[in-house]
Amino acid sequence: MFAFEPPPPVSVAIAGEGARFPVRRIFCVGRNYADHVREMGGDAKSEPPIFFTKPADALVESGAAIAYAQNTSNLHFEVELVIAIGKSGCEIAEAKALSHVFGYGVGVDLTRRDRQNEMKKAGAPWDIGKAFDQSAPIGAIARGPHPLAGRIWLSVNGEIKQDGDLAQMIWSVPEIIAALSRSWELRAGDLIYSGTPAGVGPIVPGDAVACGIDGLPDLRFSIL
Ligand code: MN
């Protein structure tokens, strides 16, 4: 018995299957491609990975038209490999990490860059820059081989803006899973946005975004 109608469960399409992937929570990795760390003014070698989260109901599936986010005038795209966890675990060893993966998808970590930069300067949490409504577009999740390398790209209105390779990731998928599970119990249904290559930039109302990773279903969305 609830005092009012509870929110619907959050889920994501699985490529080629009728069943959907039920989502528990969203973790994100900051600063995971050296060229993006440099473009943000950092030093890739001296800085450990940063973890932050988004609410599960920030997910938006491919094909959606997304409202331009409130409280920003610098909404940025960041295309990322998304790891979908299918088996729970705590303090997972790197050697066993891939056995906890259900599949992979293409995601965009939408960011209010102006608000994030203010929070960075203040040494304050990033939530207002990262964890807002509709901030986590995602394509269908595909089971299949673990993508250790492959092109990761994003275009705005047909013009390529980000064009990198998964092989450029500073922290690999097993290293991310091992590191995250030292601080949180990962559970089936968790998603991990694993960081973005260089080329991030702004989007404005009317823009059409397309992005992809070799071997995974593309993600497309537009900004209202
Ligand atoms: Mn990101």
mmCIF file of C-alpha atoms and ligand atoms in Angstrom:
data_model
loop_
_atom_site.group_PDB
_atom_site.id
_atom_site.type_symbol
_atom_site.label_atom_id
_atom_site.label_comp_id
_atom_site.label_asym_id
_atom_site.label_seq_id
_atom_site.Cartn_x
_atom_site.Cartn_y
_atom_site.Cartn_z
ATOM 1 C CA MET A 1 0.000 0.000 0.000
ATOM 2 C CA PHE A 2 1.457 3.366 -1.066
ATOM 3 C CA ALA A 3 0.309 6.854 -0.129
ATOM 4 C CA PHE A 4 0.387 7.717 -3.850
ATOM 5 C CA GLU A 5 1.264 5.957 -7.110
ATOM 6 C CA PRO A 6 4.950 4.890 -6.945
ATOM 7 C CA PRO A 7 7.211 5.863 -9.865
ATOM 8 C CA PRO A 8 7.426 3.210 -12.595
ATOM 9 C CA PRO A 9 10.508 0.935 -12.569
ATOM 10 C CA VAL A 10 13.331 2.136 -14.825
ATOM 11 C CA SER A 11 14.559 -0.213 -17.565
ATOM 12 C CA VAL A 12 16.518 -0.177 -20.836
ATOM 13 C CA ALA A 13 15.942 -2.107 -24.079
ATOM 14 C CA ILE A 14 18.139 -5.157 -24.735
ATOM 15 C CA ALA A 15 19.141 -5.459 -28.403
ATOM 16 C CA GLY A 16 17.238 -8.213 -30.171
ATOM 17 C CA GLU A 17 15.284 -9.348 -27.107
ATOM 18 C CA GLY A 18 11.794 -8.688 -25.790
ATOM 19 C CA ALA A 19 12.922 -8.619 -22.159
ATOM 20 C CA ARG A 20 14.274 -5.339 -20.772
ATOM 21 C CA PHE A 21 17.261 -4.613 -18.508
ATOM 22 C CA PRO A 22 15.966 -3.450 -15.094
ATOM 23 C CA VAL A 23 18.059 -0.537 -13.790
ATOM 24 C CA ARG A 24 19.125 -0.160 -10.159
ATOM 25 C CA ARG A 25 21.536 2.791 -10.175
ATOM 26 C CA ILE A 26 23.951 4.710 -12.407
ATOM 27 C CA PHE A 27 27.632 5.149 -11.606
ATOM 28 C CA CYS A 28 29.898 7.357 -13.733
ATOM 29 C CA VAL A 29 33.668 7.614 -14.121
ATOM 30 C CA GLY A 30 35.287 11.011 -14.626
ATOM 31 C CA ARG A 31 38.614 11.640 -16.368
ATOM 32 C CA ASN A 32 39.149 8.300 -18.112
ATOM 33 C CA TYR A 33 40.692 9.339 -21.458
ATOM 34 C CA ALA A 34 43.998 11.240 -21.339
ATOM 35 C CA ASP A 35 43.117 13.620 -24.195
ATOM 36 C CA HIS A 36 39.850 14.614 -22.453
ATOM 37 C CA VAL A 37 41.642 15.115 -19.103
ATOM 38 C CA ARG A 38 44.044 17.468 -20.911
ATOM 39 C CA GLU A 39 41.247 19.422 -22.631
ATOM 40 C CA MET A 40 39.671 19.951 -19.173
ATOM 41 C CA GLY A 41 42.981 21.293 -17.846
ATOM 42 C CA GLY A 42 44.073 18.264 -15.831
ATOM 43 C CA ASP A 43 47.015 15.886 -15.718
ATOM 44 C CA ALA A 44 45.991 12.336 -16.615
ATOM 45 C CA LYS A 45 48.868 10.605 -14.915
ATOM 46 C CA SER A 46 48.614 12.238 -11.500
ATOM 47 C CA GLU A 47 44.867 12.056 -10.990
ATOM 48 C CA PRO A 48 42.964 8.934 -9.873
ATOM 49 C CA PRO A 49 39.542 8.189 -11.412
ATOM 50 C CA ILE A 50 36.595 10.124 -10.048
ATOM 51 C CA PHE A 51 33.290 8.372 -9.390
ATOM 52 C CA PHE A 52 29.936 10.127 -9.269
ATOM 53 C CA THR A 53 26.335 9.012 -9.741
ATOM 54 C CA LYS A 54 23.156 9.960 -11.549
ATOM 55 C CA PRO A 55 19.639 8.942 -10.533
ATOM 56 C CA ALA A 56 18.300 5.934 -12.450
ATOM 57 C CA ASP A 57 15.334 7.952 -13.695
ATOM 58 C CA ALA A 58 17.714 10.332 -15.535
ATOM 59 C CA LEU A 59 17.895 7.670 -18.299
ATOM 60 C CA VAL A 60 16.428 8.539 -21.712
ATOM 61 C CA GLU A 61 16.301 5.927 -24.462
ATOM 62 C CA SER A 62 17.441 6.267 -28.061
ATOM 63 C CA GLY A 63 15.083 8.168 -30.347
ATOM 64 C CA ALA A 64 13.903 10.607 -27.665
ATOM 65 C CA ALA A 65 13.534 14.370 -27.917
ATOM 66 C CA ILE A 66 15.071 15.804 -24.747
ATOM 67 C CA ALA A 67 14.194 19.179 -23.244
ATOM 68 C CA TYR A 68 17.156 21.600 -23.069
ATOM 69 C CA ALA A 69 18.177 21.337 -19.399
ATOM 70 C CA GLN A 70 17.033 24.060 -17.032
ATOM 71 C CA ASN A 71 19.589 26.131 -15.057
ATOM 72 C CA THR A 72 22.385 26.040 -17.643
ATOM 73 C CA SER A 73 23.573 27.960 -20.679
ATOM 74 C CA ASN A 74 26.351 25.451 -21.463
ATOM 75 C CA LEU A 75 24.852 21.964 -21.856
ATOM 76 C CA HIS A 76 27.622 19.561 -22.978
ATOM 77 C CA PHE A 77 27.644 16.085 -24.562
ATOM 78 C CA GLU A 78 30.069 13.310 -23.476
ATOM 79 C CA VAL A 79 29.773 9.988 -25.345
ATOM 80 C CA GLU A 80 30.686 6.987 -23.184
ATOM 81 C CA LEU A 81 30.811 3.186 -23.123
ATOM 82 C CA VAL A 82 28.183 2.008 -20.630
ATOM 83 C CA ILE A 83 28.863 -1.204 -18.705
ATOM 84 C CA ALA A 84 25.704 -3.068 -17.612
ATOM 85 C CA ILE A 85 26.234 -5.210 -14.510
ATOM 86 C CA GLY A 86 24.447 -8.569 -14.462
ATOM 87 C CA LYS A 87 25.909 -10.250 -11.377
ATOM 88 C CA SER A 88 26.273 -8.697 -7.936
ATOM 89 C CA GLY A 89 29.557 -8.463 -6.056
ATOM 90 C CA CYS A 90 31.712 -6.631 -3.542
ATOM 91 C CA GLU A 91 35.504 -6.224 -3.753
ATOM 92 C CA ILE A 92 35.520 -7.938 -7.143
ATOM 93 C CA ALA A 93 38.971 -9.033 -8.367
ATOM 94 C CA GLU A 94 40.049 -7.617 -11.735
ATOM 95 C CA ALA A 95 40.532 -11.169 -13.048
ATOM 96 C CA LYS A 96 36.854 -11.986 -12.346
ATOM 97 C CA ALA A 97 35.371 -8.579 -13.185
ATOM 98 C CA LEU A 98 34.180 -9.399 -16.711
ATOM 99 C CA SER A 99 32.060 -12.289 -15.369
ATOM 100 C CA HIS A 100 29.912 -9.631 -13.623
ATOM 101 C CA VAL A 101 29.086 -7.878 -16.916
ATOM 102 C CA PHE A 102 25.688 -8.434 -18.555
ATOM 103 C CA GLY A 103 26.436 -6.345 -21.639
ATOM 104 C CA TYR A 104 27.360 -2.925 -22.982
ATOM 105 C CA GLY A 105 25.636 0.108 -24.437
ATOM 106 C CA VAL A 106 26.351 3.575 -25.813
ATOM 107 C CA GLY A 107 25.525 6.443 -23.453
ATOM 108 C CA VAL A 108 25.883 10.204 -23.212
ATOM 109 C CA ASP A 109 26.749 11.858 -19.899
ATOM 110 C CA LEU A 110 24.944 15.179 -20.389
ATOM 111 C CA THR A 111 26.615 17.856 -18.284
ATOM 112 C CA ARG A 112 25.763 21.384 -17.184
ATOM 113 C CA ARG A 113 29.388 22.473 -17.733
ATOM 114 C CA ASP A 114 28.841 25.939 -16.237
ATOM 115 C CA ARG A 115 27.405 24.513 -13.016
ATOM 116 C CA GLN A 116 30.046 21.730 -12.870
ATOM 117 C CA ASN A 117 32.898 24.253 -13.245
ATOM 118 C CA GLU A 118 31.451 26.381 -10.425
ATOM 119 C CA MET A 119 31.264 23.323 -8.166
ATOM 120 C CA LYS A 120 34.832 22.287 -9.072
ATOM 121 C CA LYS A 121 36.103 25.751 -8.117
ATOM 122 C CA ALA A 122 34.193 25.636 -4.843
ATOM 123 C CA GLY A 123 35.384 22.091 -4.078
ATOM 124 C CA ALA A 124 31.681 21.158 -3.835
ATOM 125 C CA PRO A 125 29.786 18.059 -5.078
ATOM 126 C CA TRP A 126 29.078 17.821 -8.824
ATOM 127 C CA ASP A 127 25.424 16.783 -8.561
ATOM 128 C CA ILE A 128 23.968 20.018 -9.947
ATOM 129 C CA GLY A 129 26.263 19.688 -12.983
ATOM 130 C CA LYS A 130 25.716 15.993 -13.612
ATOM 131 C CA ALA A 131 22.711 14.405 -11.892
ATOM 132 C CA PHE A 132 19.796 16.292 -13.426
ATOM 133 C CA ASP A 133 16.623 15.108 -15.195
ATOM 134 C CA GLN A 134 17.149 13.477 -18.612
ATOM 135 C CA SER A 135 20.935 13.682 -18.191
ATOM 136 C CA ALA A 136 21.632 10.065 -19.183
ATOM 137 C CA PRO A 137 20.672 9.153 -22.785
ATOM 138 C CA ILE A 138 21.369 5.461 -23.499
ATOM 139 C CA GLY A 139 21.122 3.106 -26.463
ATOM 140 C CA ALA A 140 20.002 -0.520 -26.328
ATOM 141 C CA ILE A 141 22.217 -2.825 -24.278
ATOM 142 C CA ALA A 142 23.908 -5.611 -26.236
ATOM 143 C CA ARG A 143 25.175 -8.882 -24.850
ATOM 144 C CA GLY A 144 28.255 -10.201 -26.556
ATOM 145 C CA PRO A 145 32.003 -9.805 -26.662
ATOM 146 C CA HIS A 146 33.745 -7.416 -24.281
ATOM 147 C CA PRO A 147 34.814 -4.361 -26.313
ATOM 148 C CA LEU A 148 38.476 -3.802 -25.404
ATOM 149 C CA ALA A 149 39.050 -1.542 -28.394
ATOM 150 C CA GLY A 150 36.937 0.056 -31.096
ATOM 151 C CA ARG A 151 35.840 3.421 -32.393
ATOM 152 C CA ILE A 152 33.725 5.640 -30.094
ATOM 153 C CA TRP A 153 32.216 8.685 -31.817
ATOM 154 C CA LEU A 154 29.577 11.399 -31.532
ATOM 155 C CA SER A 155 28.165 13.778 -34.118
ATOM 156 C CA VAL A 156 25.959 16.868 -33.829
ATOM 157 C CA ASN A 157 23.794 17.605 -36.885
ATOM 158 C CA GLY A 158 25.964 15.181 -38.872
ATOM 159 C CA GLU A 159 29.295 16.786 -37.943
ATOM 160 C CA ILE A 160 31.728 14.556 -36.024
ATOM 161 C CA LYS A 161 32.665 16.120 -32.671
ATOM 162 C CA GLN A 162 34.167 13.207 -30.732
ATOM 163 C CA ASP A 163 36.158 10.439 -32.422
ATOM 164 C CA GLY A 164 38.219 8.215 -30.157
ATOM 165 C CA ASP A 165 38.970 4.587 -29.395
ATOM 166 C CA LEU A 166 38.108 2.499 -26.347
ATOM 167 C CA ALA A 167 41.777 1.447 -26.263
ATOM 168 C CA GLN A 168 42.535 5.017 -25.041
ATOM 169 C CA MET A 169 40.734 4.418 -21.718
ATOM 170 C CA ILE A 170 43.075 5.050 -18.776
ATOM 171 C CA TRP A 171 41.109 2.670 -16.529
ATOM 172 C CA SER A 172 39.957 -0.530 -18.267
ATOM 173 C CA VAL A 173 36.549 -2.133 -17.712
ATOM 174 C CA PRO A 174 37.948 -4.718 -15.213
ATOM 175 C CA GLU A 175 39.859 -1.979 -13.357
ATOM 176 C CA ILE A 176 36.724 0.192 -13.122
ATOM 177 C CA ILE A 177 34.611 -2.692 -11.782
ATOM 178 C CA ALA A 178 37.311 -3.668 -9.267
ATOM 179 C CA ALA A 179 37.741 -0.066 -8.080
ATOM 180 C CA LEU A 180 34.006 0.728 -7.820
ATOM 181 C CA SER A 181 33.275 -2.495 -5.936
ATOM 182 C CA ARG A 182 35.807 -1.543 -3.268
ATOM 183 C CA SER A 183 33.471 1.318 -2.268
ATOM 184 C CA TRP A 184 30.016 0.003 -3.254
ATOM 185 C CA GLU A 185 28.429 -3.416 -3.584
ATOM 186 C CA LEU A 186 27.674 -3.619 -7.297
ATOM 187 C CA ARG A 187 24.308 -5.231 -7.966
ATOM 188 C CA ALA A 188 22.673 -6.677 -11.060
ATOM 189 C CA GLY A 189 20.970 -3.736 -12.769
ATOM 190 C CA ASP A 190 23.736 -1.218 -12.127
ATOM 191 C CA LEU A 191 25.037 0.817 -15.093
ATOM 192 C CA ILE A 192 28.517 2.352 -15.254
ATOM 193 C CA TYR A 193 29.197 5.272 -17.638
ATOM 194 C CA SER A 194 32.934 4.800 -18.164
ATOM 195 C CA GLY A 195 34.189 8.239 -19.228
ATOM 196 C CA THR A 196 34.515 10.225 -22.445
ATOM 197 C CA PRO A 197 37.234 10.888 -25.041
ATOM 198 C CA ALA A 198 38.211 14.401 -26.158
ATOM 199 C CA GLY A 199 35.996 16.729 -28.166
ATOM 200 C CA VAL A 200 33.206 17.489 -25.686
ATOM 201 C CA GLY A 201 31.205 20.599 -26.456
ATOM 202 C CA PRO A 202 27.859 22.369 -26.258
ATOM 203 C CA ILE A 203 24.506 21.445 -27.757
ATOM 204 C CA VAL A 204 21.612 23.817 -28.270
ATOM 205 C CA PRO A 205 17.867 23.486 -28.951
ATOM 206 C CA GLY A 206 17.212 21.929 -32.367
ATOM 207 C CA ASP A 207 20.423 19.889 -32.413
ATOM 208 C CA ALA A 208 20.352 16.216 -33.467
ATOM 209 C CA VAL A 209 22.930 14.029 -31.715
ATOM 210 C CA ALA A 210 24.082 10.634 -32.991
ATOM 211 C CA CYS A 211 26.755 8.461 -31.436
ATOM 212 C CA GLY A 212 28.106 4.962 -31.527
ATOM 213 C CA ILE A 213 30.708 2.406 -30.523
ATOM 214 C CA ASP A 214 31.889 -0.366 -32.843
ATOM 215 C CA GLY A 215 29.704 -3.442 -32.350
ATOM 216 C CA LEU A 216 26.994 -1.748 -30.241
ATOM 217 C CA PRO A 217 23.609 -0.265 -31.218
ATOM 218 C CA ASP A 218 23.813 3.462 -32.049
ATOM 219 C CA LEU A 219 22.220 6.117 -29.827
ATOM 220 C CA ARG A 220 20.326 9.071 -31.299
ATOM 221 C CA PHE A 221 18.430 11.905 -29.660
ATOM 222 C CA SER A 222 17.477 15.503 -30.281
ATOM 223 C CA ILE A 223 17.290 18.617 -28.119
ATOM 224 C CA LEU A 224 14.010 20.532 -27.955
HETATM 225 MN MN MN B 1 31.443 11.802 -18.320
#
